[in-house]
Coordinates of C-alpha atoms in Angstrom, one line a residue:
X1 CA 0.0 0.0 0.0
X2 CA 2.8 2.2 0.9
X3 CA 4.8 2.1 -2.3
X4 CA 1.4 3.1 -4.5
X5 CA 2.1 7.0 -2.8
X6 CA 4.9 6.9 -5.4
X7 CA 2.8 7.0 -8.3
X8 CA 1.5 10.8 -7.3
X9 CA 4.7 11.6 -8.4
X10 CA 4.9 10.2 -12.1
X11 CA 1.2 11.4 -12.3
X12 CA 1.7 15.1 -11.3
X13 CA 3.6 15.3 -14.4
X14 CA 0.9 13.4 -16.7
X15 CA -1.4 15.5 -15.0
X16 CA 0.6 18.6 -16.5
X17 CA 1.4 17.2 -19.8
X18 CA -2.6 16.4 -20.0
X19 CA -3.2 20.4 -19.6
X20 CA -0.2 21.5 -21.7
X21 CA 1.7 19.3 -23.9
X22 CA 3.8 21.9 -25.4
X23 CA 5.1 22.9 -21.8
X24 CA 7.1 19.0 -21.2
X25 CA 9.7 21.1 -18.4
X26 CA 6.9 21.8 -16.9
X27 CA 5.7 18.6 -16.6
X28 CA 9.0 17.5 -15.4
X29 CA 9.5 20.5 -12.7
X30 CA 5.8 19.4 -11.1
X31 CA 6.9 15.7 -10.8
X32 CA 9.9 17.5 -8.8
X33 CA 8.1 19.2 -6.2
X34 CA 5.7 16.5 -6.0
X35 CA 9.0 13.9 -5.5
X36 CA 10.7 16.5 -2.7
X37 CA 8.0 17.9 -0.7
X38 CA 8.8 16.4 3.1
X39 CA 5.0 15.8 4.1
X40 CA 4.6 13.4 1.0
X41 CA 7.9 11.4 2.1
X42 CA 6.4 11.7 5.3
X43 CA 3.0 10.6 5.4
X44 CA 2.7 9.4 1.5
X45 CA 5.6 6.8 1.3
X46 CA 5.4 5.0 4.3
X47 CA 2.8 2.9 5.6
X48 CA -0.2 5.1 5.6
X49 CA -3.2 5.6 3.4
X50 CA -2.7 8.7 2.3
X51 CA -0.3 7.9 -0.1
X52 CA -2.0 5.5 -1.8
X53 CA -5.3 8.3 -1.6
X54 CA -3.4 11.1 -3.3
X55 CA -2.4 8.9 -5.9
X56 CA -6.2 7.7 -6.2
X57 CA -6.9 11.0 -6.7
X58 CA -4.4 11.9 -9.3
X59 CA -5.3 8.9 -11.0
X60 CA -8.9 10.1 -11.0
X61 CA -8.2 13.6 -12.1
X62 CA -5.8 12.3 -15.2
X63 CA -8.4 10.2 -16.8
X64 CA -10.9 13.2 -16.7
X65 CA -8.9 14.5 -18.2
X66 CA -7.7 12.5 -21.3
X67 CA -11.8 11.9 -21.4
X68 CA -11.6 15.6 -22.8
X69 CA -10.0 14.3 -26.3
X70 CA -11.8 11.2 -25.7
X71 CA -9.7 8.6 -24.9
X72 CA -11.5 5.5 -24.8
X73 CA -12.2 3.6 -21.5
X74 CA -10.9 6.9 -19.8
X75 CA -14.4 6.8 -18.0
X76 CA -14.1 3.4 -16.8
X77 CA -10.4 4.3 -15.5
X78 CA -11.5 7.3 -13.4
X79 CA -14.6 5.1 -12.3
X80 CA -12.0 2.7 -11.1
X81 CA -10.3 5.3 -9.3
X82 CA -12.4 6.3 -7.4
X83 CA -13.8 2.5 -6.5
X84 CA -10.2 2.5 -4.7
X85 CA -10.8 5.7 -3.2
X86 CA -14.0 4.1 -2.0
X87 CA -12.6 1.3 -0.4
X88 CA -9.3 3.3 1.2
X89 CA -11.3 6.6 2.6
X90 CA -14.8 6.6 1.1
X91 CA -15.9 10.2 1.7
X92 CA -12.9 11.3 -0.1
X93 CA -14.4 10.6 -3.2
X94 CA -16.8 13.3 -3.4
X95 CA -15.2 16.2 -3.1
X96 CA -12.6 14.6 -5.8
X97 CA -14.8 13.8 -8.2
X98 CA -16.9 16.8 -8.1
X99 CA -14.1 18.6 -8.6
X100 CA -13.2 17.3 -11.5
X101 CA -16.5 17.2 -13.0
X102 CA -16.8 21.0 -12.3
X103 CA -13.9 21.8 -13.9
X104 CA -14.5 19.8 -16.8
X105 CA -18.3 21.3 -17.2
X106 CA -16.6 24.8 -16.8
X107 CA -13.6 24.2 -19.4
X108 CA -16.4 22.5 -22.2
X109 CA -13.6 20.7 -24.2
X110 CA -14.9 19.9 -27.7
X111 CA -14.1 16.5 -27.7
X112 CA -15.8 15.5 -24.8
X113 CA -18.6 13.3 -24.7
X114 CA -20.5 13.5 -21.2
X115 CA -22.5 10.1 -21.8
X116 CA -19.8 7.6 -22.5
X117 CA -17.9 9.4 -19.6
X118 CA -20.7 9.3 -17.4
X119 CA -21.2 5.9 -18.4
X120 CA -17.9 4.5 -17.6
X121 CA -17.4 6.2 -14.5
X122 CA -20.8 4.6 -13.2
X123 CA -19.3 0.8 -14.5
X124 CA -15.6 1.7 -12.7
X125 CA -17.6 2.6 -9.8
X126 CA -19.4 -0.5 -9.3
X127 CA -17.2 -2.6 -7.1
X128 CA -16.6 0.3 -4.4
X129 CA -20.2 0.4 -4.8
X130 CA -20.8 -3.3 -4.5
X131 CA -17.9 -3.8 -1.8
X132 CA -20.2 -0.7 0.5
X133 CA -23.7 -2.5 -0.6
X134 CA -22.4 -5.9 0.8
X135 CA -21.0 -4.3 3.6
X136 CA -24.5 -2.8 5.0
X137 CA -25.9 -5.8 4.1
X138 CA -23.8 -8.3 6.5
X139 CA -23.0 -5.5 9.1
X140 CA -26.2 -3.3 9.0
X141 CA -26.0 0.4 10.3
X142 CA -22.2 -0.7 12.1
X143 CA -21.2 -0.5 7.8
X144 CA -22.0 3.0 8.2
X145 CA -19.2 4.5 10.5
X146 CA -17.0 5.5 7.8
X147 CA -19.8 8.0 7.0
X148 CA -21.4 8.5 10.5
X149 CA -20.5 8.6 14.3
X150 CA -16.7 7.7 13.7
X151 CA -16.0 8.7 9.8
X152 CA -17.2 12.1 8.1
X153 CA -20.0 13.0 10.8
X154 CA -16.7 13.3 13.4
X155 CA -14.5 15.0 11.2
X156 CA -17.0 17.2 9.7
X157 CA -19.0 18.3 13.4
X158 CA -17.0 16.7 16.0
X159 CA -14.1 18.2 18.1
X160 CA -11.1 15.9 18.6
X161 CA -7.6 16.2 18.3
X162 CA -6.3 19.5 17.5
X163 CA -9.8 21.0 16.8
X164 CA -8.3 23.6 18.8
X165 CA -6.1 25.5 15.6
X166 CA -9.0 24.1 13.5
X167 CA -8.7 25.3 9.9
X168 CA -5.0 27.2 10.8
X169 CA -3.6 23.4 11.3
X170 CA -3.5 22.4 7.7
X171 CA -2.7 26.1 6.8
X172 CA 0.3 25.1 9.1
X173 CA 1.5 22.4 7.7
X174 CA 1.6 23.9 4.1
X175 CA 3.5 26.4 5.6
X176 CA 5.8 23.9 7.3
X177 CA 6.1 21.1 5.0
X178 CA 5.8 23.4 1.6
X179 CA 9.9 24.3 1.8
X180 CA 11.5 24.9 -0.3
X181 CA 9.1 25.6 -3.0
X182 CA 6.3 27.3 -0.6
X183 CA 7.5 31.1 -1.8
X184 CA 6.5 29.8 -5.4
X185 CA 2.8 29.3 -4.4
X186 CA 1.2 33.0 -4.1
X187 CA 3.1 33.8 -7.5
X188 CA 1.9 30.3 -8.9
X189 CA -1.5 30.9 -7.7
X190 CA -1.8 34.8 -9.4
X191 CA -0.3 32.9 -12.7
X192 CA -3.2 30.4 -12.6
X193 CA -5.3 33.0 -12.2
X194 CA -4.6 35.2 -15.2
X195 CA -4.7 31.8 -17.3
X196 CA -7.6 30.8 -15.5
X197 CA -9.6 30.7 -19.0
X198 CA -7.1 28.2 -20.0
X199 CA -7.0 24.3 -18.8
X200 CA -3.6 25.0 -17.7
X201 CA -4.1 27.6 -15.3
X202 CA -7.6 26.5 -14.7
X203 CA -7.6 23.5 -13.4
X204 CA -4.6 23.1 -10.7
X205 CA -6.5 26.6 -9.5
X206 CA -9.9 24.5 -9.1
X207 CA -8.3 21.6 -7.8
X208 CA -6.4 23.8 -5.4
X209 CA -9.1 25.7 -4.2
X210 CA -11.8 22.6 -4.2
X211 CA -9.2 21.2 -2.0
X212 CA -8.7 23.6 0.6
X213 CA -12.3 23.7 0.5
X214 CA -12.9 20.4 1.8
X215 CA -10.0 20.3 4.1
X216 CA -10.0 23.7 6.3
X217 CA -13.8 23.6 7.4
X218 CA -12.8 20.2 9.0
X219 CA -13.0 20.5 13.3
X220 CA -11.3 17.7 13.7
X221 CA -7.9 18.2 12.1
X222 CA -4.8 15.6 12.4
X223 CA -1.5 16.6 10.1
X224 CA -2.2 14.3 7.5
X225 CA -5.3 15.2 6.5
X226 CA -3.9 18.4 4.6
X227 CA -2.3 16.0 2.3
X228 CA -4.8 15.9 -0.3
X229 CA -3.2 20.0 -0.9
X230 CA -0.2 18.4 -2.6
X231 CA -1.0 17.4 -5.8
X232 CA -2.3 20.6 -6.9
X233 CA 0.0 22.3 -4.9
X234 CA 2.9 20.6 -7.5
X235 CA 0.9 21.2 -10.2
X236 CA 0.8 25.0 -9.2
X237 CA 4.3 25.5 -8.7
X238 CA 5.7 23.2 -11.0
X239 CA 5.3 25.0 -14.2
X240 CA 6.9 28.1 -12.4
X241 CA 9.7 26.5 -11.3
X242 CA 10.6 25.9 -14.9
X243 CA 10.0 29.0 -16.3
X244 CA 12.0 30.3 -13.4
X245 CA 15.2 27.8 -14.6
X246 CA 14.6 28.0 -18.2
X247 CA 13.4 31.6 -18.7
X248 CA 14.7 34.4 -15.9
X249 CA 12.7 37.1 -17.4
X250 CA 9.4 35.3 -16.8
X251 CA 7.5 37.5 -19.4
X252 CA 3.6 37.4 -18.6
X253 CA 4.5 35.8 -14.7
X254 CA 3.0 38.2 -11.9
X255 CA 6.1 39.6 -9.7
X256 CA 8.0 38.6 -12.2
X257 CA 10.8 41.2 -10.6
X258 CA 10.9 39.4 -7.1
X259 CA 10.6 35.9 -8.2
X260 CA 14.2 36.5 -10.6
X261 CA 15.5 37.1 -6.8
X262 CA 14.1 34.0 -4.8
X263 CA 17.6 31.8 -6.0
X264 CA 19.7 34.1 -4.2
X265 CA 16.7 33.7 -1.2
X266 CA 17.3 30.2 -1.2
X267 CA 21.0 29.9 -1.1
X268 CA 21.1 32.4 1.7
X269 CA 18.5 30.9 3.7
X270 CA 20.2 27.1 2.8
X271 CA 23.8 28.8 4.3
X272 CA 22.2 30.2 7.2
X273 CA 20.5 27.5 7.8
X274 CA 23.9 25.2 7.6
X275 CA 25.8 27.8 9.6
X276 CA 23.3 27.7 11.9
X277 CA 23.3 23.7 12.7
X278 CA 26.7 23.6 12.8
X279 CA 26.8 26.2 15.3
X280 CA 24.8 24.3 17.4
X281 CA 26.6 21.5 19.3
X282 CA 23.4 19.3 20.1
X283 CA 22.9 19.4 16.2
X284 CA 26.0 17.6 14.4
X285 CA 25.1 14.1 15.9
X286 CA 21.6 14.9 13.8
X287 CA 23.6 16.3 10.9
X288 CA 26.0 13.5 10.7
X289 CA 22.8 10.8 10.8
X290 CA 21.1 12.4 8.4
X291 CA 23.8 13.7 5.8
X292 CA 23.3 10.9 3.7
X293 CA 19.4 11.5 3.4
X294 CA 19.9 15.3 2.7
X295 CA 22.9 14.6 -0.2
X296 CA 20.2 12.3 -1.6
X297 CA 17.2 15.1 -1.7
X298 CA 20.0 17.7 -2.9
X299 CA 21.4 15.7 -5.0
X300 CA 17.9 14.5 -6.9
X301 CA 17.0 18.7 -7.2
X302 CA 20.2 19.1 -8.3
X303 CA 19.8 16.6 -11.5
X304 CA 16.2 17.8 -12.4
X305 CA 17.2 21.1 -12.4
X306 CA 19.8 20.2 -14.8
X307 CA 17.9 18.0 -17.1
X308 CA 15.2 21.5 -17.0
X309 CA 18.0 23.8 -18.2
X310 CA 19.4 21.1 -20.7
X311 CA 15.5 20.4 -22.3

């Protein structure tokens, strides 16, 4: 289960390459930020269900959107999507699939054909479907926690654990795990925005925003249920990232003029932030343990940067 939170990484760049195939570095950069973000390592690789979630979710949104040229069986592949998403963290699925749908009604690709897609999402549903339907039939209403007293009902109206920050806990973690490609998002975000008439720019800003929707109104929060943000949080900042390699003058970006600066904010803030640890004592066991993971993570941003600049 753990090692299907990999695939959000290959399919944040189909994702990209779906809404602009002239724009491959892009596609590239957002598989990048999707492979290095810390809360994806963190909750998405190991052995959690988020990982494999985010993925169903990527894999959902991806066939929607090759369903726009149409691809055929597209339909069936998103309904079978979201049959996983069913059986990992049912209530998941309706804010991710609405989502999409949305944003497909609001685009209104010429090629797409609403019945077969409606069609085949219905038959790739069935066996989430069937796997609930059999579920309240052996177990009656005890089928229905997921949803009730212990699933959505709780997370939606209940207090728990860390209901206390409420909707400034996952804000908190974006702002925590999001390094070092959190001062891309705002800029990324006004970008998408003045292409929101275009797939490109309007669908990472739908899927960002549907997201936050259905995560910050939560009053019962836990750090891992930001992680749905991700995805569209890689597809946001990816293409920036490689316009920011390829292209320094950024024509058309929004703060263009502050985001040719943000290198120079990085290496300063990586030196003082090595400085800093090797300043402090307590710190160079930690270092020392954990040099080889860092080289690693350097050493992969390194590489894809250089393959960006190279393309």
């Amino acid at each position: 289960m753990c090692s299907s939170g990999l695939a959000v990484v290959p399919l944040a760049a189909l994702i990209r390459r779906e809404l602009d195939p002239a724009d491959r570095r892009g596609a590239l950069a957002a598989a990048v930020v999707a492979l290095t973000l810390l809360p994806l390592m963190r909750h998405g690789r190991l052995a959690m269900l988020d990982g494999a979630l985010v993925s169903g979710q990527g894999l959902l949104w991806w066939q929607l959107l090759r369903a726009r040229r149409p691809v055929p069986g597209a339909g069936l592949l998103a309904g079978l999507a979201g049959s996983g998403l069913l059986l990992l963290k049912g209530p998941v699925l309706l804010p991710t699939l609405a989502a999409g749908l949305v944003l497909l009604a609001l685009e209104r690709p010429q090629g797409l054909r609403w019945r077969p897609l409606l069609l085949g999402l219905l038959l790739g549903l069935l066996p989430g479907l069937a796997w609930h339907g059999l579920h309240l039939w052996s177990r009656g209403e005890a089928a229905l926690v997921q949803w009730g007293g212990d699933g959505a009902a709780r997370v939606l109206l209940g207090r728990g654990e860390g209901s206390d920050l409420g909707w400034r806990l996952p804000l908190l973690k974006v702002l925590e795990g999001g390094w070092p490609w959190l001062p891309l998002w705002p800029f990324a975000m006004a970008w998408a925005w003045r292409q929101r008439r275009q797939p490109r720019g309007l669908w990472p800003l739908g899927l960002q925003l549907a997201m936050a929707l259905s995560v910050l109104p939560l009053r019962t929060q836990l750090p891992w249920y930001s992680h749905p943000l991700w995805l569209p949080f890689a597809l946001l900042t990816g293409p920036l990232l490689a316009a920011l390699v390829t292209d320094p003058r950024l024509p058309g970006v929004p703060g263009a003029a502050v985001l040719r600066r943000l290198p120079w904010f990085w290496g300063l803030l990586g030196g003082l932030l090595l400085l800093a640890s090797l300043a402090l004592p307590e710190a160079r066991p930690l270092l020392d343990r954990k040099s080889t993971r860092l080289n690693s993570r350097h050493q992969i941003i390194s590489y894809a940067v250089l393959c960006l600049k190279k393309k």
